[in-house]
Amino acid sequence: MILQALYNYYQILLNDPPEGVEIAEPGYSNAPVSYALNLSEQGELLDIIPLFVPVQQGKKTVELPKRMNVPEQVKRSVNIAANFLCDNATYVLGLTGKEAKDPDYAQKRFEAFRERNVQLLQKADSPAAHAVIAFLQKYNPKTASQHSVIARHLEGLLEGGNLIFQVEGKNALDDTEIRRAWENSRTGQQTTEMQCLVTGQKELVARLHPDIKGVPGAQTKGASLVSFNLDAFTSYGKEQGANSPISQRVASGYGVALNYLLSRQNPNQPIFLGDTAVVYWADAPDKRYASAFYSFLNPEYQQEQEEGKTEEAHDKNKRKRANNAEKMLGEVAKSVEQGRAIDLAKLREDLDDNTRFYVLGLAPNASRLAVRFFLTEPFGVFAERIMQHYEDLQIEKEYANQPTYISPYRILAECVSPKVTQRDEEVKKSWSLLGGAFMRSILMGTPYPENLYNAILNRIRHDGEETTANNRVRSVKINYIRTAYIKAHLIRKYRRYGKNPYQEVLQMSLNESYKNTPYVLGRLFAVLEKVQKEAIGDTINATIKDRYFTAACATPASVFPTLLRLSNYWTSKAEYGGASDRKIQTLLNMLDAAPFPARLNLEEQGIFVLGYYHQKAAFYKTNSNLNE
């Protein structure tokens, strides 16, 4: 199913290629090329032409190798295997900067390159083929550094980029005879003809599947989506690709499509959650489906960009993501403005909700890729489920400038300590599986992972206050994002059961009439904290939240009697102590006659946190109204 969907997308790209992108035909692949060796028709090296192109990366413009369609490249590990007419300087020129144990390290690779290329080019009757053959037969790697043309570019050549051949300024790969020789050689490879599992036709099957690049943590040379590199993976004595026969045509096509989705050429770049790279595409040439999908999952980036005009972004990573998102969002996504609700109807305007849409999550796994999830639904179904996710998260904000829509990444980032400087890396290392599970629950409309709920509560237990760059003290223990997630988690957990025991508390703001014990205790703790501050002031070293919140949340009976005795002193000292005392009595009257519970389970602890947050938000709301 995955390969079939990717191959269908490859055919869409081939028929309607994105602007400025070359989609490789079967038998070819799109690879970065650094230099072209310009030869005369007699095979003399005339010049080496750099093929770098300027690319905008954030605020910088960098020079990167030009991407070109070249003959499909071989898979290497430690073996010697030469490509056809496109390879690095070690193979093409016998040059290497490595200190290898084998003194003939580069010579052996050049010999392999010369042997394979001469053998294939002899089947092409054209001046370009003759020129390349003449060059390879005359060239001597041992005297290469003395060649004036090579010496000028020696440092760049040793960096490892790919080289191609030009003859009198014309790309040898464009020569009709050379292309014919290459394509004929592929059909003559020693492969088995079997029924392809994707097309159903009898074709030559791919022995090895193409390398997929762009998944963080995977090998830099690329990793396979399908491979059978150990005997334990094979059946009936079959080897490699014969265990699940996929034709060479389909294997090449899905590899091109997946590499494009993971590359920088794709305007709708992957979404990274933990160690999972999420790619997405529609079964249609219209790119607005993918742009709209990206906007659904990253609405707050637009808001961050606007916030950046009035205050500095919190760190470099956040700015980088915001700038990348700005570049990536398509025309449709621009309709999402700061402070406005996402206009779902606008984002989906002129888009067919019935168009089939695919979401694929990939993670590194040694030399292969692990499929975290693969989901396919009509585009409209995904859109509705994502909007349901945001609706479940809705809760009263602490500050007006906080994002209305919280992206999945920001929720995952709350699972790591705020003291960690490289939060992206920590999320990837600590919660590698959680990112994929969280994204799958959003897109399938199912309950969130329990591990994520536990991780959020764990951070609430351990975190305290944080001092920002502006020397402002900010509480990260119980904040807007964590509380919003707790609310959404409990809503989705019981949605399938039809009746939610906490329905009355899972709302935007305070429910003063709700008498659930954990909720009332959370509210009571907020009132006690407030009256302590009113009595002692803000100069106190540690508030009751710093010292008692974790115990009050988990084991109320061990803490609240002490706090109530202390409250008698605070109410007598505070300016509005009488009002606070009446509030405390009102909340105590809402509790059952039974004493404070000895222990609260995890769900009740979440309700306690919600009660505390709602009551604090109600205080701010009252103060704001008074100021107005």
XYZ file of C-alpha atoms in Angstrom:
628
model
C 0.000 0.000 0.000
C 2.817 2.433 0.899
C 4.831 1.615 -2.209
C 1.765 1.772 -4.420
C 0.805 5.213 -3.061
C 4.348 6.514 -3.494
C 4.592 5.136 -7.021
C 1.289 6.786 -7.953
C 2.658 10.057 -6.585
C 5.813 9.567 -8.647
C 3.706 9.329 -11.778
C 1.908 12.547 -10.788
C 5.290 14.282 -10.324
C 6.534 12.923 -13.642
C 3.508 14.230 -15.542
C 3.301 17.522 -13.674
C 6.743 18.285 -12.160
C 6.989 21.053 -9.554
C 8.457 24.315 -10.775
C 12.276 24.200 -10.866
C 12.441 20.495 -9.977
C 13.563 17.696 -12.287
C 11.906 14.367 -11.623
C 14.044 11.421 -12.614
C 12.702 8.815 -15.012
C 12.943 5.100 -14.187
C 16.594 4.063 -14.201
C 17.762 7.506 -13.156
C 17.986 9.331 -9.855
C 18.257 12.937 -8.793
C 21.645 13.555 -7.177
C 23.777 16.566 -6.195
C 26.610 17.242 -8.632
C 29.543 19.523 -7.705
C 31.715 19.626 -10.829
C 31.690 18.773 -14.536
C 34.862 17.557 -16.286
C 34.864 19.297 -19.665
C 36.628 17.151 -22.295
C 37.648 17.690 -25.868
C 36.468 15.223 -28.493
C 39.946 13.671 -28.279
C 39.496 13.013 -24.556
C 41.727 15.818 -23.245
C 40.665 17.495 -19.986
C 40.012 21.140 -20.926
C 38.505 22.482 -17.731
C 36.636 21.649 -14.550
C 33.373 23.564 -14.249
C 31.851 24.153 -10.777
C 28.098 23.451 -10.723
C 27.148 25.070 -7.432
C 23.932 27.070 -7.233
C 22.913 29.676 -4.621
C 20.190 28.470 -2.264
C 18.399 30.526 0.357
C 18.571 28.884 3.791
C 16.868 31.082 6.350
C 18.507 34.497 6.153
C 21.639 33.143 4.496
C 22.413 32.282 0.903
C 24.663 29.245 0.576
C 26.255 27.548 -2.432
C 25.067 23.950 -2.850
C 25.794 21.338 -5.536
C 23.347 21.409 -8.424
C 20.779 18.617 -8.432
C 20.685 16.705 -11.691
C 19.189 13.520 -13.060
C 21.943 10.944 -13.385
C 22.003 7.166 -13.961
C 20.671 5.366 -10.894
C 23.453 5.094 -8.360
C 24.671 1.897 -6.783
C 24.383 1.027 -3.092
C 27.691 0.961 -1.236
C 28.896 0.010 2.209
C 32.559 -1.059 2.234
C 32.468 -2.648 -1.186
C 33.933 -1.186 -4.351
C 31.096 -0.361 -6.754
C 31.346 2.273 -9.465
C 28.521 4.407 -10.850
C 27.969 5.217 -14.481
C 29.228 8.662 -15.575
C 28.562 10.259 -12.169
C 30.667 9.546 -9.112
C 33.001 11.176 -6.623
C 36.618 12.139 -7.259
C 37.959 8.920 -5.742
C 36.246 6.846 -8.414
C 36.379 9.273 -11.356
C 39.900 10.655 -10.868
C 41.505 8.308 -8.324
C 41.931 11.206 -5.858
C 41.391 10.852 -2.134
C 42.234 12.819 0.969
C 41.660 9.841 3.260
C 44.505 8.146 5.056
C 43.634 4.558 4.154
C 45.590 1.472 5.206
C 45.499 0.285 1.642
C 47.986 2.353 -0.437
C 45.984 1.460 -3.560
C 42.665 2.619 -2.057
C 41.970 5.244 -4.739
C 43.647 3.321 -7.575
C 41.347 0.308 -7.096
C 38.254 2.467 -7.226
C 39.394 4.314 -10.316
C 40.109 0.991 -12.040
C 36.580 -0.204 -11.172
C 35.094 3.030 -12.509
C 37.149 2.856 -15.717
C 36.302 -0.781 -16.335
C 32.558 -0.376 -15.884
C 32.240 2.882 -17.825
C 34.414 1.817 -20.760
C 32.484 -1.432 -20.986
C 29.135 0.394 -21.196
C 30.303 3.278 -23.367
C 31.699 0.918 -25.996
C 28.079 0.049 -26.768
C 27.350 3.697 -27.642
C 28.557 4.953 -31.005
C 28.833 8.693 -30.494
C 31.602 11.329 -30.187
C 30.733 11.917 -26.545
C 31.140 8.253 -25.677
C 34.439 8.051 -27.586
C 35.775 11.139 -25.800
C 35.037 9.768 -22.329
C 36.573 6.404 -23.227
C 39.700 8.141 -24.519
C 40.000 10.190 -21.319
C 39.623 7.181 -19.029
C 42.142 5.111 -20.992
C 44.781 7.877 -21.039
C 44.271 9.222 -17.533
C 46.814 8.295 -14.828
C 45.746 8.927 -11.197
C 49.360 8.901 -10.001
C 50.177 12.074 -11.953
C 46.761 13.700 -11.482
C 47.894 16.309 -8.956
C 50.434 17.586 -11.502
C 47.717 18.343 -14.038
C 47.270 22.131 -14.090
C 43.459 21.968 -14.404
C 43.026 19.436 -11.575
C 45.503 21.269 -9.330
C 43.332 24.428 -9.474
C 40.299 22.582 -8.104
C 42.049 19.917 -6.019
C 40.735 21.154 -2.659
C 37.133 21.221 -3.874
C 37.414 17.838 -5.586
C 38.610 16.190 -2.372
C 35.461 17.305 -0.524
C 33.659 14.317 -1.990
C 31.057 15.811 -4.328
C 29.888 14.049 -7.489
C 31.468 14.693 -10.894
C 29.932 14.319 -14.349
C 31.402 14.565 -17.875
C 30.893 17.211 -20.516
C 32.255 17.010 -24.064
C 32.878 20.407 -25.608
C 30.505 21.925 -23.048
C 27.639 19.457 -23.615
C 26.528 17.068 -20.883
C 27.472 13.521 -21.858
C 24.368 12.236 -20.067
C 22.195 14.046 -22.610
C 23.719 12.032 -25.459
C 21.061 9.778 -26.992
C 23.453 6.910 -27.687
C 24.836 6.936 -24.142
C 21.331 6.946 -22.637
C 20.319 4.057 -24.861
C 23.374 2.083 -23.806
C 22.603 2.705 -20.139
C 18.926 1.758 -20.406
C 19.740 -1.407 -22.338
C 22.285 -2.398 -19.714
C 19.663 -2.240 -16.967
C 17.367 -4.703 -18.694
C 20.289 -7.061 -19.115
C 21.135 -7.197 -15.426
C 21.066 -10.534 -13.674
C 17.680 -10.185 -12.091
C 14.663 -12.412 -11.910
C 11.438 -11.780 -13.737
C 8.529 -12.126 -11.338
C 5.063 -10.700 -10.805
C 5.380 -7.223 -9.300
C 3.368 -6.794 -6.103
C 2.441 -3.218 -7.082
C 1.590 -3.399 -10.767
C 0.665 -7.088 -10.993
C 2.710 -7.396 -14.185
C 5.638 -9.737 -14.853
C 8.752 -7.566 -14.820
C 12.383 -7.648 -13.743
C 12.349 -7.249 -9.976
C 14.689 -4.973 -8.053
C 17.291 -6.934 -6.132
C 18.103 -3.926 -3.918
C 15.744 -1.039 -3.249
C 16.868 2.602 -3.526
C 18.405 4.552 -0.655
C 16.124 7.078 1.015
C 17.834 10.213 2.291
C 16.620 12.966 4.584
C 15.425 11.055 7.659
C 17.326 12.494 10.663
C 19.408 9.887 12.466
C 19.587 7.531 9.491
C 22.823 6.904 7.602
C 23.971 9.895 5.595
C 24.262 7.829 2.420
C 20.620 6.889 2.842
C 18.680 3.960 4.248
C 16.380 1.399 2.685
C 12.657 1.280 3.173
C 12.674 -2.359 2.027
C 15.631 -4.688 2.518
C 16.418 -8.320 3.313
C 20.038 -8.117 4.408
C 19.908 -11.022 6.890
C 18.909 -14.647 6.444
C 16.315 -14.283 9.199
C 14.317 -11.955 6.943
C 14.166 -14.280 3.944
C 11.865 -17.194 3.054
C 11.983 -20.247 0.805
C 15.669 -19.732 0.055
C 15.032 -16.520 -1.879
C 17.525 -13.701 -1.755
C 17.133 -9.955 -1.249
C 14.305 -8.369 -3.272
C 12.929 -11.683 -4.535
C 11.286 -12.135 -1.125
C 8.803 -9.359 -1.928
C 9.080 -8.820 -5.678
C 8.873 -5.176 -6.670
C 9.769 -4.291 -10.246
C 12.781 -2.125 -10.977
C 10.468 0.473 -12.499
C 8.332 0.762 -9.359
C 11.314 0.644 -6.965
C 13.030 3.452 -8.858
C 9.790 5.480 -8.979
C 8.851 5.249 -5.314
C 12.462 6.053 -4.364
C 12.369 9.249 -6.441
C 9.016 10.289 -4.956
C 10.031 9.641 -1.339
C 13.408 11.339 -1.729
C 11.614 14.355 -3.201
C 9.147 14.499 -0.284
C 12.082 14.460 2.172
C 14.247 16.920 0.239
C 14.592 20.673 0.415
C 13.126 20.881 -3.096
C 9.732 20.044 -1.650
C 8.050 23.342 -0.654
C 6.004 21.467 1.958
C 8.852 19.987 3.942
C 8.509 17.108 6.406
C 7.268 17.672 9.928
C 9.686 16.355 12.561
C 8.316 15.021 15.849
C 10.827 13.249 18.069
C 12.795 11.040 15.731
C 9.899 10.737 13.289
C 9.905 12.518 9.945
C 6.347 12.935 8.679
C 5.809 13.316 4.921
C 2.418 13.906 3.338
C 0.971 14.107 -0.139
C -2.304 14.105 -1.991
C -3.319 11.837 -4.800
C -3.584 14.904 -7.024
C -1.172 17.337 -8.728
C -2.567 20.310 -6.776
C 0.089 21.234 -4.162
C -2.394 23.229 -2.087
C -3.543 20.078 -0.306
C -0.097 19.609 1.240
C 0.223 23.350 2.002
C -3.130 23.362 3.774
C -2.201 20.228 5.732
C 1.050 21.846 6.872
C -0.881 24.931 7.974
C -3.297 22.830 9.981
C -0.457 21.263 11.954
C 1.642 24.433 12.328
C -0.778 27.329 12.756
C 1.176 28.949 15.562
C 4.215 29.612 13.359
C 2.317 32.400 11.693
C 1.580 33.845 15.101
C 5.236 33.538 16.193
C 6.350 35.539 13.185
C 4.016 38.370 14.168
C 5.068 38.167 17.813
C 8.675 38.460 16.681
C 7.940 42.024 15.560
C 7.212 43.098 19.125
C 9.460 40.876 21.197
C 12.448 38.686 20.575
C 11.938 35.037 19.906
C 12.884 32.843 22.819
C 15.761 31.086 21.147
C 17.452 30.514 17.815
C 15.692 27.243 17.105
C 12.289 28.846 17.366
C 13.267 31.644 15.005
C 14.622 29.136 12.526
C 11.405 27.143 12.538
C 9.337 30.278 12.160
C 11.362 31.451 9.181
C 11.271 28.051 7.542
C 7.533 27.887 7.988
C 7.141 31.336 6.478
C 8.938 30.168 3.374
C 7.103 26.910 3.141
C 3.539 27.942 3.623
C 1.713 28.261 0.393
C -0.694 30.847 -0.793
C -3.580 29.219 1.000
C -1.736 29.137 4.304
C -1.236 32.909 4.201
C -4.851 33.355 5.094
C -4.008 32.315 8.636
C -3.351 35.581 10.461
C -2.284 36.257 14.003
C -5.084 36.398 16.447
C -7.683 35.083 14.096
C -9.208 31.695 14.286
C -8.134 29.300 11.576
C -10.623 29.695 8.783
C -11.048 26.060 7.935
C -13.446 26.809 5.126
C -10.962 29.262 3.596
C -8.062 26.815 3.786
C -10.170 24.171 2.104
C -11.581 26.518 -0.512
C -11.569 24.970 -3.982
C -10.065 21.780 -2.515
C -11.961 18.555 -2.917
C -12.534 16.968 0.505
C -12.799 13.562 -1.137
C -9.259 13.641 -2.559
C -7.232 10.788 -1.122
C -4.482 12.065 1.196
C -1.519 10.144 2.639
C 0.601 10.691 5.752
C 3.733 8.603 6.333
C 5.900 8.686 9.472
C 9.464 7.361 9.078
C 12.137 6.860 11.728
C 15.765 5.638 11.527
C 16.515 2.022 12.372
C 20.158 1.087 11.766
C 20.610 0.868 7.981
C 16.870 0.756 7.335
C 13.841 2.944 7.917
C 11.093 2.063 10.351
C 7.531 2.982 9.451
C 6.046 4.631 12.529
C 2.650 4.973 10.858
C 1.009 5.177 7.469
C -2.418 6.735 7.280
C -4.682 7.407 4.356
C -8.062 9.099 4.377
C -9.921 11.653 2.285
C -8.390 15.106 2.803
C -11.534 16.429 4.474
C -11.408 13.705 7.152
C -7.851 14.629 8.150
C -8.787 18.314 8.230
C -11.746 17.685 10.526
C -9.708 15.513 12.889
C -6.946 18.109 13.200
C -9.495 20.816 13.947
C -11.045 18.514 16.547
C -7.595 18.272 18.161
C -7.386 22.064 18.442
C -10.923 22.323 19.734
C -10.148 19.816 22.489
C -7.117 21.914 23.518
C -9.061 25.161 23.880
C -8.683 26.651 27.366
C -8.458 30.107 28.852
C -5.031 31.687 28.220
C -2.652 32.972 30.880
C -1.564 35.822 28.631
C -3.252 37.384 25.636
C -0.239 36.850 23.358
C -0.168 33.084 23.794
C -0.968 31.035 20.675
C -4.588 30.098 20.156
C -3.594 26.883 18.427
C -0.847 24.798 20.018
C 1.205 22.738 17.598
C 2.055 19.087 18.396
C 5.740 19.989 18.648
C 5.155 22.506 21.449
C 3.264 19.910 23.444
C 6.106 17.407 23.053
C 8.611 20.082 24.062
C 6.797 20.421 27.390
C 7.911 16.874 28.222
C 11.531 17.922 28.716
C 13.047 20.122 31.372
C 12.978 23.868 30.569
C 16.609 23.978 31.707
C 17.682 21.933 28.701
C 19.309 24.216 26.125
C 18.988 21.916 23.106
C 15.342 21.066 23.455
C 14.965 19.653 19.940
C 17.689 17.089 20.563
C 16.322 16.191 23.978
C 12.827 15.622 22.581
C 14.296 13.419 19.872
C 16.401 11.429 22.324
C 13.936 11.030 25.183
C 10.629 10.757 23.356
C 11.540 9.108 20.076
C 8.459 6.862 19.962
C 6.076 9.322 21.544
C 6.148 11.765 18.631
C 4.875 9.180 16.164
C 2.216 7.900 18.552
C 0.997 11.427 19.285
C 0.741 12.355 15.609
C -1.095 9.123 14.850
C -3.665 9.819 17.582
C -4.295 13.314 16.190
C -4.760 12.121 12.631
C -6.908 9.149 13.619
C -9.001 11.032 16.162
C -8.146 8.536 18.909
C -7.108 9.093 22.563
C -3.668 10.595 23.094
C -0.854 8.315 24.333
C -0.963 7.671 28.075
C 2.819 8.087 28.219
C 2.466 11.690 27.103
C -0.052 12.397 29.880
C 2.285 10.828 32.440
C 5.234 12.823 31.080
C 3.334 16.112 31.405
C 2.333 15.327 35.011
C 5.909 14.337 35.752
C 7.180 17.701 34.564
C 4.555 19.457 36.694
C 5.903 17.605 39.732
C 9.537 18.499 39.076
C 9.621 21.931 37.420
C 9.612 25.210 39.270
C 10.069 28.767 38.154
C 12.238 30.007 35.310
C 14.037 33.328 34.898
C 13.816 34.657 31.330
C 16.392 36.727 29.450
C 14.557 39.864 30.621
C 14.995 38.800 34.287
C 11.282 38.048 34.501
C 10.280 35.130 36.696
C 7.933 32.808 34.788
C 6.223 29.776 36.221
C 6.626 26.765 33.968
C 5.261 24.277 36.457
C 1.642 24.716 35.483
C 1.288 26.644 32.286
C -1.157 27.147 29.464
C 0.153 24.359 27.224
C 0.397 21.694 29.911
C -3.065 22.413 31.265
C -4.575 22.523 27.788
C -3.102 19.108 27.052
C -4.437 17.603 30.300
C -7.918 18.855 29.457
C -7.749 17.524 25.884
C -6.336 14.191 27.023
C -9.215 13.539 29.424
C -11.796 14.635 26.839
C -10.482 12.264 24.175
C -9.944 9.397 26.573
C -13.638 9.179 27.430
C -15.095 10.276 24.103
C -15.580 6.724 22.940
C -17.354 5.713 26.138
C -20.179 8.178 25.569
C -20.107 9.518 29.138
C -17.220 11.469 30.611
C -17.113 11.516 34.461
C -15.241 14.827 34.313
C -17.335 16.499 31.622
C -18.295 19.452 33.825
C -14.679 20.416 34.493
C -13.278 19.917 30.990
C -14.242 23.378 29.865
C -12.555 26.591 28.848
C -12.801 28.299 32.244
C -13.785 27.951 35.874
C -16.894 25.974 36.836
C -17.739 27.315 40.282
C -20.599 24.904 40.877
C -18.646 21.691 40.222
C -18.128 19.763 43.478
C -15.670 17.101 42.373
C -13.189 16.725 45.253
C -9.887 16.936 43.256
C -11.218 19.968 41.345
C -12.289 21.791 44.513
C -8.962 20.965 46.189
C -7.103 22.432 43.233
C -9.160 25.606 43.519
C -8.598 25.680 47.282
C -4.838 25.441 46.799
C -4.941 28.428 44.415
C -6.867 30.475 47.012
C -4.405 29.534 49.763
C -1.477 30.519 47.557
C -3.122 33.848 46.813
C -3.785 34.692 50.438
C -0.201 33.743 51.342
C 1.120 36.230 48.793
C -1.262 38.919 49.999
C -0.063 38.408 53.577
C 3.690 38.062 53.020
C 4.260 39.700 49.638
C 6.125 38.646 46.505
C 9.534 38.718 48.193
C 9.000 35.310 49.744
C 11.702 32.779 48.844
C 9.392 29.794 48.391
C 5.615 29.839 48.126
C 3.358 26.971 49.109
C 3.279 26.048 45.425
C 7.040 25.567 45.458
C 6.956 23.484 48.627
C 3.639 21.688 48.751
C 2.020 21.517 45.297
C 3.317 18.060 44.357
C 2.268 16.555 47.699
C -1.084 18.378 47.691
C -1.802 17.048 44.185
C -0.938 13.419 44.956
C -1.620 13.045 48.720
C -3.949 15.864 49.862
C -4.444 14.456 53.378
C -0.766 14.951 54.161
C -0.705 18.634 53.230
C -4.057 20.441 53.450
C -4.482 20.304 57.257
C -1.124 22.073 57.609
C -2.021 24.647 54.960
C -5.376 25.401 56.586
C -3.705 26.028 59.946
C -1.251 28.423 58.254
C -4.122 30.155 56.450
C -5.432 31.468 59.802
C -2.231 33.496 60.134
C -2.264 34.651 56.492
C -5.898 35.808 56.553
C -5.226 37.840 59.701
C -2.290 39.595 58.012
C -3.688 40.074 54.484
C -5.513 43.277 53.544
C -8.465 41.363 52.147
C -8.065 38.411 54.503
C -11.758 38.349 55.393
C -12.836 37.834 51.809
C -10.247 35.116 51.359
C -11.356 33.398 54.536
C -14.954 33.310 53.294
C -13.757 31.907 49.961
C -11.840 29.154 51.780
C -14.911 28.285 53.840
C -17.087 28.174 50.730
C -14.725 25.725 49.051
C -14.445 23.581 52.187
C -18.251 23.391 52.325
C -18.266 22.029 48.767
C -16.173 19.038 49.854
C -17.825 15.894 51.078
C -18.047 15.227 54.766
C -15.210 12.706 54.404
C -11.697 13.924 55.282
C -9.197 14.910 52.624
C -8.404 11.908 50.387
C -5.176 10.123 51.237
C -4.223 9.688 47.586
C -5.350 10.848 44.129
C -4.864 8.742 41.007
C -3.336 10.186 37.822
C -6.656 11.301 36.343
C -7.646 12.999 39.595
C -4.252 14.699 39.733
C -4.995 16.111 36.287
C -8.363 17.392 37.547
C -6.569 18.942 40.545
C -4.239 20.794 38.146
C -7.217 21.995 36.092
C -8.966 23.276 39.237
C -5.846 25.165 40.256
C -5.362 26.641 36.745
C -9.007 27.627 36.308
C -9.082 29.355 39.706
C -5.846 31.248 38.974
C -7.185 32.318 35.587
C -10.375 33.526 37.301
C -8.252 35.690 39.637
C -6.484 37.303 36.689
C -9.763 37.786 34.915
C -11.246 39.527 37.970
C -8.207 41.766 38.323
C -8.361 42.654 34.629
C -12.010 43.584 34.944
C -11.242 45.736 37.993
C -8.430 47.509 36.138
C -10.741 48.197 33.237
